[in-house]
Amino acid sequence: MKTKRNWLMVLLLIAALAACKSDYLDKNPLSGPSDDSFFTNQDELILAVNGIYRYANYTPLDNMPLNLLTDNASDIGWDRNNSALQSIGKGNHDSTNGFALSIWTEAYKVIAKCNFILDNIDKVKDKTAPAIFNRSRAEARFVRAYTYHYLVDNFGDVPLITKVLTLEEMKVPKNPKNEVVDFILKELSEAAPDLEITYTGANVGRATRGAALAIKARTALYNQRWSVAAEAAKAVMDLGVYSLHNNFGTLFSYAGQNSNEIIWAFQYLKASRTKTHSTPNNLVSRNGLGFTNKVPSQSLVDVYLCTDGLNIDESPLFNPSTPYQNRDPRLTFTIAVPGSIYYNYQFETHRDSVKCWNYNTTPATRVDNQDALNAFATFTGYCWKKYVDLEDRLDRTNSELNIIQIRYAEILLIYAEAKNELQQLDQSAYDAINKVRTRPSVNMPPITLGKTEAEFRSLVRKERLYELAMEGFRLSDLRRWRIAEKAMNGNFYGRVQRGLVAAAPQIDENGLTDYTLVPNRADMRVVEVRTFNKDRDYLWPIPNIETVTNPLLKPNPNY
């Protein structure tokens, strides 16, 4: 009986399947559009392009965007979290490093989404306004080029993928870096004319013509294409829509996020749950209830000039007993230093300063000083100030402060550096660097004419450090100038925990500090001992999982 019953069930199942329509399993995805049906109209195209901006803004660590993280794996910053980023800074990373894997993986996800748009965009050409169609295609090309710019900067040779791949096509080799750079520059050149010069309303945050030209200038600079860099930077300047923000201290706050200095920024919006980030929570002091797990170095504090334009090891204005006075204002706009007010608290990291003032109350009250007492207070004695705004005090993990990716000051410094390397050190190069140095609120002495190529190179390299610290440029600069093995080997210092550095360190032409002759060097806190292998660490490792699953993808040297 059991056998007969089983056969009956089989016969019924066969009959049921035969009765089914032949297209029963041939269904479009029920949860969204399929590759075959997407795009069908202009609105869907715009929606897809909007999505690539969100994916391009990935947060590989601590819910912070990439550009705010990498300075903390350089000579000017440190990540306390015992993370994969810290391993890169320390030099003990390998091909399984999670931070490098995250950048690689997320970048190729973004590239795949851009490729999908570009492969399918012609489906709606006759259903889309020409200006929107051209802009959308240019935006996808821009985001793809921008993503490749980060890949080649960190990994060197990488696979250049410009279409959606089938499963059979997935195993691809690396393309030479120069070939990828050529592609980036070409894409940005061709995309720029179809991008608007400015946007208003809901379109703010889209790539502009200036953004495309700016990333072209940056990519060219990073790859010693000096003529291209100078020409692209000049093209941004000639657009006539950008200017330096008068108050450097508010540029990285809510008050400055609509500044004409900002060429392109990642957009955040808490109310509609678009996207938020946790930058303030990672940077703010312990008194301000932050984690202080990304901190600046003593060497960065010491490299800022005195107000007479001289290094602290040369200037008569420098007094080791009051080391933060008479200094380039960008020092205290960028870094919270002991003796200042930070997040409405008296900021003091001397270990004997067990009480401090809380200015969040009226009148101010004395409270336990967690920046001296807490075991996880800043290990260097300093905190970052860029992108720290009191408006986020009650919700530090959900900031909606836009994060700048490109700003006009960088373009001026690109132009100055490229002109010098072209041996075209003319008035326009001096004007560019001096606009940055002399902006209101900074007011540093202008560079005078008559500098040699080497002297001007030193000036512009240091100026990039003063101006762009904690914005994601330092590691790239160390590598492209081939000075990382000098900057990233040895002790990473914090302040003297119960005192001050007794004398100025020696500062070289690249803004690197040497504490050998400082009398109380032994009292400085050694936060970390770093190594940098010049035969390996100028590139990040191609992730091991990628080289294992794709035999055509060869590891980077010595990983």
XYZ file of C-alpha atoms in Angstrom:
559
model
C 0.000 0.000 0.000
C 2.844 2.374 0.854
C 4.488 1.759 -2.544
C 1.247 2.387 -4.416
C 0.704 5.621 -2.472
C 4.230 6.885 -3.359
C 3.709 6.169 -7.055
C 0.395 7.990 -6.946
C 2.103 11.066 -5.476
C 4.734 11.001 -8.223
C 2.077 10.794 -10.966
C 0.110 13.680 -9.460
C 3.276 15.826 -9.250
C 4.125 15.139 -12.909
C 0.585 16.037 -13.945
C 0.702 19.242 -11.954
C 4.003 20.317 -13.510
C 2.713 19.532 -17.001
C -0.341 21.673 -16.361
C 1.812 24.673 -15.375
C 2.407 27.411 -17.936
C 5.855 27.196 -19.478
C 6.760 30.695 -18.201
C 5.848 29.968 -14.581
C 9.444 30.327 -13.341
C 10.352 33.063 -15.838
C 9.461 35.968 -13.570
C 11.028 39.370 -13.042
C 12.250 39.890 -9.472
C 9.252 40.642 -7.282
C 11.218 42.921 -4.953
C 12.416 45.368 -7.592
C 13.304 45.946 -11.253
C 15.296 43.356 -13.162
C 18.233 43.914 -15.486
C 15.851 43.492 -18.403
C 13.299 46.047 -17.218
C 15.593 48.693 -15.698
C 15.653 51.463 -16.920
C 12.293 52.264 -18.437
C 12.044 56.039 -17.951
C 13.843 59.202 -16.899
C 12.813 58.932 -13.248
C 14.351 55.471 -12.928
C 17.571 56.709 -14.517
C 17.802 59.589 -12.052
C 17.068 57.207 -9.189
C 19.883 54.875 -10.283
C 22.369 57.735 -10.581
C 21.382 59.053 -7.175
C 22.177 55.616 -5.783
C 25.794 55.594 -6.933
C 26.559 58.683 -4.842
C 25.344 56.850 -1.772
C 27.446 53.790 -2.553
C 30.514 55.914 -3.340
C 30.275 57.280 0.196
C 31.311 54.095 1.976
C 32.531 54.039 5.566
C 35.238 51.384 5.993
C 35.704 51.998 9.727
C 33.745 53.531 12.619
C 31.058 54.947 10.308
C 33.483 57.561 8.964
C 34.082 58.317 5.267
C 37.353 57.148 3.785
C 39.056 60.517 3.437
C 38.719 61.276 7.168
C 40.379 57.985 8.102
C 43.609 57.692 6.142
C 45.461 60.606 7.780
C 45.257 58.526 10.952
C 47.497 55.920 9.321
C 50.149 58.527 8.455
C 52.776 60.463 10.392
C 50.208 63.046 11.531
C 47.500 60.829 13.030
C 46.757 57.598 14.859
C 43.821 55.228 15.250
C 43.517 53.863 18.784
C 41.148 51.014 17.993
C 43.669 48.238 17.364
C 42.066 48.149 13.934
C 43.140 47.181 10.440
C 43.735 50.905 9.808
C 46.100 51.008 12.785
C 47.949 48.010 11.319
C 48.567 49.917 8.086
C 49.917 52.888 10.047
C 52.105 50.647 12.169
C 53.377 48.704 9.181
C 52.470 45.216 10.414
C 49.636 44.630 7.940
C 49.513 41.846 5.363
C 47.342 40.759 2.457
C 44.478 39.827 4.786
C 44.169 43.394 6.078
C 40.493 44.192 6.519
C 40.763 47.918 5.786
C 42.418 47.361 2.403
C 39.887 44.615 1.654
C 37.010 46.966 2.454
C 38.321 49.695 0.139
C 38.895 47.212 -2.684
C 35.505 45.524 -2.303
C 33.443 48.675 -1.932
C 35.246 50.406 -4.798
C 34.484 47.617 -7.235
C 30.858 47.545 -6.088
C 30.619 51.230 -6.994
C 32.337 50.632 -10.333
C 29.919 47.782 -11.095
C 26.926 50.031 -10.404
C 28.351 52.753 -12.648
C 29.019 50.199 -15.383
C 25.439 48.940 -15.120
C 24.110 52.444 -15.652
C 26.415 53.101 -18.587
C 25.637 49.741 -20.193
C 21.882 50.334 -19.976
C 21.452 54.073 -20.291
C 20.673 54.028 -24.015
C 17.438 52.162 -23.251
C 15.900 55.437 -22.114
C 17.652 57.899 -24.405
C 14.423 58.631 -26.294
C 12.455 58.893 -23.035
C 14.778 61.316 -21.263
C 15.385 65.031 -21.689
C 18.724 65.410 -23.523
C 20.285 67.514 -20.762
C 19.286 64.989 -18.073
C 20.484 62.082 -20.207
C 23.887 63.653 -20.855
C 24.253 64.750 -17.243
C 23.366 61.301 -15.909
C 25.882 59.588 -18.149
C 28.541 62.110 -17.154
C 27.772 61.612 -13.454
C 28.229 57.846 -13.755
C 31.524 58.369 -15.569
C 32.635 60.856 -12.916
C 31.884 58.562 -9.967
C 33.606 55.640 -11.701
C 36.697 57.748 -12.435
C 36.708 59.146 -8.894
C 36.627 55.589 -7.535
C 39.443 54.434 -9.799
C 41.460 57.436 -8.626
C 41.379 56.033 -5.078
C 42.148 52.507 -6.259
C 45.291 53.362 -8.233
C 46.512 55.705 -5.519
C 46.410 52.938 -2.922
C 46.947 49.741 -4.902
C 48.859 50.765 -8.047
C 48.019 48.429 -10.915
C 44.364 47.345 -10.726
C 41.856 45.665 -13.040
C 40.240 48.237 -15.315
C 36.642 47.085 -15.707
C 34.409 49.261 -17.861
C 31.361 47.053 -18.417
C 29.197 44.607 -16.509
C 31.029 41.269 -16.550
C 29.483 37.868 -16.996
C 30.409 35.084 -14.616
C 32.777 33.671 -17.224
C 34.553 37.043 -17.516
C 35.088 37.637 -13.810
C 38.717 36.489 -13.652
C 40.718 39.415 -14.960
C 44.338 40.545 -14.558
C 45.580 43.915 -13.393
C 46.031 46.760 -15.832
C 49.150 48.928 -15.553
C 48.615 51.968 -13.366
C 49.469 54.387 -16.174
C 46.778 52.829 -18.348
C 44.177 53.293 -15.601
C 45.326 56.867 -15.033
C 44.961 57.570 -18.762
C 41.416 56.218 -18.532
C 40.568 58.383 -15.493
C 41.839 61.559 -17.139
C 40.008 60.817 -20.391
C 36.737 60.019 -18.607
C 36.836 63.206 -16.567
C 37.733 65.333 -19.580
C 34.800 63.945 -21.552
C 32.347 64.057 -18.651
C 33.071 67.639 -17.581
C 31.227 69.498 -20.381
C 27.981 67.620 -19.669
C 28.005 68.477 -15.959
C 26.448 71.640 -14.635
C 28.714 74.347 -13.242
C 26.460 74.758 -10.199
C 23.365 73.118 -8.780
C 20.597 74.346 -6.538
C 17.969 72.788 -4.313
C 17.697 69.000 -4.306
C 20.464 68.683 -6.907
C 23.167 70.110 -4.632
C 25.745 67.367 -4.095
C 25.815 66.150 -7.673
C 29.151 66.195 -9.453
C 29.756 69.551 -11.075
C 32.008 70.486 -13.946
C 34.421 71.858 -11.372
C 34.426 68.543 -9.499
C 35.367 66.613 -12.643
C 38.159 69.039 -13.482
C 39.367 69.023 -9.876
C 39.666 65.225 -9.663
C 41.408 65.335 -13.022
C 43.883 67.840 -11.558
C 44.409 65.745 -8.424
C 44.899 62.505 -10.349
C 47.352 64.173 -12.703
C 49.283 65.683 -9.784
C 49.499 62.339 -7.977
C 50.964 60.801 -11.139
C 53.432 63.521 -12.104
C 51.382 64.646 -15.104
C 52.336 68.206 -14.267
C 51.001 69.923 -17.400
C 47.631 68.196 -17.130
C 47.442 69.041 -13.424
C 48.198 72.718 -13.979
C 45.789 73.013 -16.911
C 42.934 71.267 -15.092
C 43.460 73.309 -11.924
C 43.528 76.507 -13.998
C 40.285 75.442 -15.671
C 38.642 75.155 -12.242
C 39.968 78.586 -11.286
C 38.695 80.077 -14.537
C 35.130 78.872 -13.883
C 34.829 81.865 -11.581
C 32.429 80.216 -9.139
C 34.789 79.229 -6.306
C 36.487 81.334 -3.666
C 38.181 80.740 -0.332
C 36.000 80.768 2.770
C 36.967 83.742 4.923
C 36.741 81.912 8.249
C 38.864 78.756 8.152
C 37.536 77.773 11.568
C 33.906 77.520 10.398
C 34.547 75.885 7.016
C 34.245 72.399 8.516
C 31.097 73.133 10.501
C 27.394 73.474 9.729
C 27.947 77.205 9.330
C 30.355 76.593 6.430
C 28.824 73.716 4.527
C 27.339 75.968 1.835
C 30.608 77.817 1.281
C 31.751 78.744 -2.223
C 35.048 77.043 -1.388
C 33.443 73.600 -1.480
C 33.595 72.032 -4.934
C 32.073 68.678 -3.994
C 31.005 67.164 -0.689
C 29.279 64.011 0.479
C 25.735 64.934 1.499
C 24.049 63.789 4.709
C 20.511 64.248 5.927
C 19.227 62.885 9.213
C 15.522 63.752 8.873
C 14.832 61.581 5.845
C 17.213 58.829 7.013
C 19.300 59.453 3.900
C 22.644 58.918 5.593
C 24.545 60.053 8.674
C 28.051 59.517 10.011
C 29.740 59.146 13.401
C 32.756 61.408 12.910
C 32.133 63.600 15.998
C 31.825 60.569 18.256
C 35.238 59.305 17.141
C 37.037 62.648 17.461
C 35.490 64.429 20.435
C 37.211 64.499 23.827
C 36.257 62.290 26.762
C 34.762 65.258 28.574
C 32.533 65.761 25.541
C 31.538 62.079 25.795
C 33.411 61.171 22.607
C 35.721 58.193 22.081
C 38.836 60.146 20.985
C 39.987 57.174 18.938
C 41.437 59.220 16.051
C 44.051 61.685 17.278
C 46.736 64.010 15.824
C 50.441 63.626 16.536
C 52.859 65.830 18.434
C 54.812 66.178 15.180
C 51.835 67.791 13.449
C 51.431 70.274 16.293
C 55.096 71.192 16.059
C 55.272 71.625 12.291
C 52.902 74.616 12.093
C 54.799 77.858 11.540
C 55.033 80.817 13.838
C 53.161 83.921 12.709
C 56.387 85.388 11.291
C 56.415 82.574 8.729
C 59.339 80.697 10.283
C 59.526 77.161 11.642
C 59.449 76.908 15.429
C 63.110 75.799 15.433
C 64.013 79.109 13.743
C 61.542 81.701 14.993
C 62.241 84.056 17.942
C 58.467 84.061 18.534
C 58.440 80.445 19.687
C 58.503 79.870 23.437
C 58.494 76.222 24.612
C 56.655 77.335 27.768
C 53.740 78.687 25.684
C 54.076 76.533 22.560
C 50.654 77.266 21.050
C 50.998 81.038 21.021
C 52.207 83.054 18.013
C 51.432 80.180 15.664
C 49.700 79.771 12.318
C 45.986 80.027 13.243
C 45.289 76.816 11.339
C 46.991 74.932 14.172
C 44.186 75.679 16.613
C 41.502 75.574 13.926
C 42.585 72.020 13.129
C 43.667 70.682 16.528
C 42.346 71.081 20.064
C 45.422 71.989 22.123
C 45.796 72.015 25.922
C 44.579 75.248 27.487
C 41.855 75.836 24.892
C 38.064 75.525 25.055
C 36.898 72.393 23.246
C 33.326 71.237 23.013
C 32.463 73.736 25.780
C 34.948 72.251 28.231
C 38.288 73.481 29.413
C 40.598 71.184 27.441
C 43.632 70.133 29.444
C 45.478 66.831 29.069
C 48.224 67.331 31.676
C 47.834 64.218 33.823
C 47.737 66.252 37.065
C 44.839 68.397 35.855
C 42.161 66.306 37.541
C 39.455 69.022 37.483
C 38.326 71.294 34.651
C 35.627 73.822 33.809
C 32.369 72.759 32.170
C 30.996 75.709 30.172
C 27.813 73.880 29.167
C 26.299 75.116 32.437
C 25.532 78.658 33.525
C 27.474 79.544 35.525
C 30.375 77.260 34.568
C 31.047 74.408 36.987
C 34.109 72.407 38.000
C 33.949 68.741 37.012
C 36.247 65.724 36.963
C 38.565 66.080 33.997
C 38.083 62.904 31.984
C 40.683 64.068 29.464
C 43.282 63.502 32.171
C 41.632 60.750 34.242
C 40.102 58.406 31.675
C 42.363 55.565 30.550
C 41.104 55.974 26.974
C 41.452 59.746 26.782
C 43.510 61.038 23.872
C 46.810 59.170 23.859
C 48.658 62.086 22.244
C 47.210 64.880 24.383
C 45.427 66.465 21.401
C 42.129 66.083 19.508
C 41.010 66.811 15.970
C 38.642 69.758 15.489
C 37.617 69.582 11.840
C 34.047 68.238 11.502
C 33.381 68.617 15.218
C 30.353 70.877 15.743
C 28.425 71.515 18.949
C 25.180 70.998 17.032
C 25.968 67.276 17.141
C 26.587 67.224 20.898
C 23.426 65.282 21.774
C 23.624 62.875 18.813
C 27.294 62.398 17.996
C 26.817 59.128 16.098
C 24.331 60.621 13.634
C 25.950 63.740 12.254
C 24.519 65.216 9.072
C 27.428 67.606 8.545
C 28.547 67.280 4.919
C 32.072 65.926 4.408
C 34.142 67.840 1.860
C 35.811 65.776 -0.854
C 37.226 68.622 -2.939
C 37.689 72.283 -2.080
C 39.161 75.280 -3.787
C 42.243 75.597 -1.557
C 43.413 72.185 -2.778
C 43.070 73.358 -6.387
C 45.198 76.437 -5.715
C 47.905 74.294 -4.117
C 47.765 71.764 -6.973
C 48.295 74.613 -9.417
C 51.215 76.048 -7.434
C 52.950 72.671 -7.097
C 52.440 71.686 -10.739
C 53.713 75.031 -12.034
C 56.854 74.685 -9.917
C 57.517 71.129 -11.094
C 57.111 72.366 -14.696
C 59.814 74.959 -13.949
C 57.238 77.664 -14.654
C 57.479 79.452 -11.321
C 55.704 82.650 -12.307
C 53.503 85.208 -10.557
C 50.427 82.999 -10.936
C 52.034 80.232 -8.856
C 52.911 82.677 -6.066
C 49.409 84.145 -6.222
C 47.862 80.693 -5.834
C 49.780 79.699 -2.698
C 49.485 83.183 -1.210
C 45.710 83.204 -1.554
C 45.663 80.162 0.708
C 48.156 81.580 3.212
C 46.599 85.031 3.454
C 42.903 84.241 3.586
C 41.140 86.248 6.321
C 41.358 84.383 9.657
C 44.715 82.856 8.653
C 46.734 85.922 7.583
C 50.122 84.244 7.324
C 52.930 86.214 5.623
C 52.859 85.875 1.819
C 55.647 84.050 0.007
C 57.922 86.579 -1.650
C 59.217 86.295 -5.206
C 62.615 84.894 -6.040
C 62.427 81.400 -4.578
C 64.367 78.563 -6.137
C 62.527 75.498 -7.379
C 63.643 73.546 -4.291
C 62.618 76.341 -1.913
C 59.177 76.674 -3.474
C 58.738 72.890 -3.455
C 59.376 72.875 0.286
C 56.926 75.732 0.839
C 54.075 74.146 -1.093
C 54.596 70.727 0.517
C 54.388 72.247 3.986
C 51.444 74.412 2.988
C 49.510 71.287 1.996
C 50.131 69.942 5.490
C 48.991 73.097 7.302
C 45.935 73.507 5.109
C 44.740 69.957 4.439
C 45.516 67.996 7.620
C 42.738 65.547 8.566
C 41.202 65.679 5.099
C 42.801 62.560 3.629
C 45.818 63.812 1.676
C 48.827 63.152 3.880
C 49.378 59.451 3.157
C 49.091 60.100 -0.578
C 51.557 62.979 -0.334
C 54.116 60.935 1.607
C 53.940 58.189 -0.974
C 54.065 60.315 -4.110
C 56.958 62.371 -2.735
C 58.716 59.097 -1.819
C 59.415 60.194 1.743
C 57.161 57.732 3.563
C 60.038 55.523 4.717
C 61.469 58.524 6.547
C 58.170 59.828 7.914
C 56.665 56.480 8.916
C 59.579 54.724 10.596
C 60.237 55.070 14.322
C 58.336 56.492 17.266
C 54.920 58.068 16.906
C 54.906 60.706 19.663
C 52.300 62.303 21.875
C 52.849 65.147 24.318
C 54.877 65.019 27.515
C 52.150 63.830 29.872
C 53.143 66.007 32.822
C 54.819 68.859 31.040
C 55.720 70.287 27.649
C 58.318 69.513 25.031
C 61.341 71.440 26.313
C 62.628 72.679 22.961
C 61.625 72.763 19.331
C 62.446 69.710 17.238
C 64.369 70.079 14.025
C 62.032 70.459 11.030
C 63.192 69.537 7.540
C 62.209 70.777 4.112
C 59.270 68.362 3.895
C 57.818 69.269 7.281
C 59.158 66.152 9.019
C 60.238 66.519 12.643
C 63.324 65.145 14.410
C 63.262 65.079 18.225
C 66.812 63.743 18.659
C 68.104 66.957 20.262
C 65.044 67.701 22.413
C 66.302 67.552 26.051
C 63.244 65.772 27.476
C 62.532 63.554 24.517
C 62.473 60.550 26.880
C 59.429 62.073 28.616
C 57.380 62.274 25.431
C 54.730 59.598 25.168
C 55.627 56.932 22.629
C 52.170 56.041 21.379
C 53.403 53.514 18.848
C 56.611 52.284 17.232
C 56.142 52.143 13.500
C 57.886 50.526 10.566
C 57.609 51.246 6.855
C 59.062 48.804 4.346
C 60.049 50.879 1.324
C 60.048 47.742 -0.834
C 56.439 46.951 0.047
C 54.419 49.618 1.810
C 54.182 52.251 -0.901
C 51.242 50.142 -2.056
C 48.511 48.457 -0.085
C 48.118 44.709 -0.574
C 45.761 43.274 -3.155
C 43.410 41.372 -0.802
C 44.416 37.745 -0.390
C 40.896 36.473 -1.044
C 40.983 38.192 -4.444
C 44.288 36.670 -5.541
C 43.242 33.215 -4.297
C 39.942 33.212 -6.181
C 41.364 34.909 -9.280
C 44.709 33.363 -10.344
C 45.156 36.095 -12.979
C 45.306 38.758 -10.245
C 48.872 38.857 -8.959
C 49.729 40.127 -5.442
C 51.516 43.418 -5.000
C 55.286 43.079 -4.430
C 56.415 41.465 -1.160
C 52.925 40.746 0.188
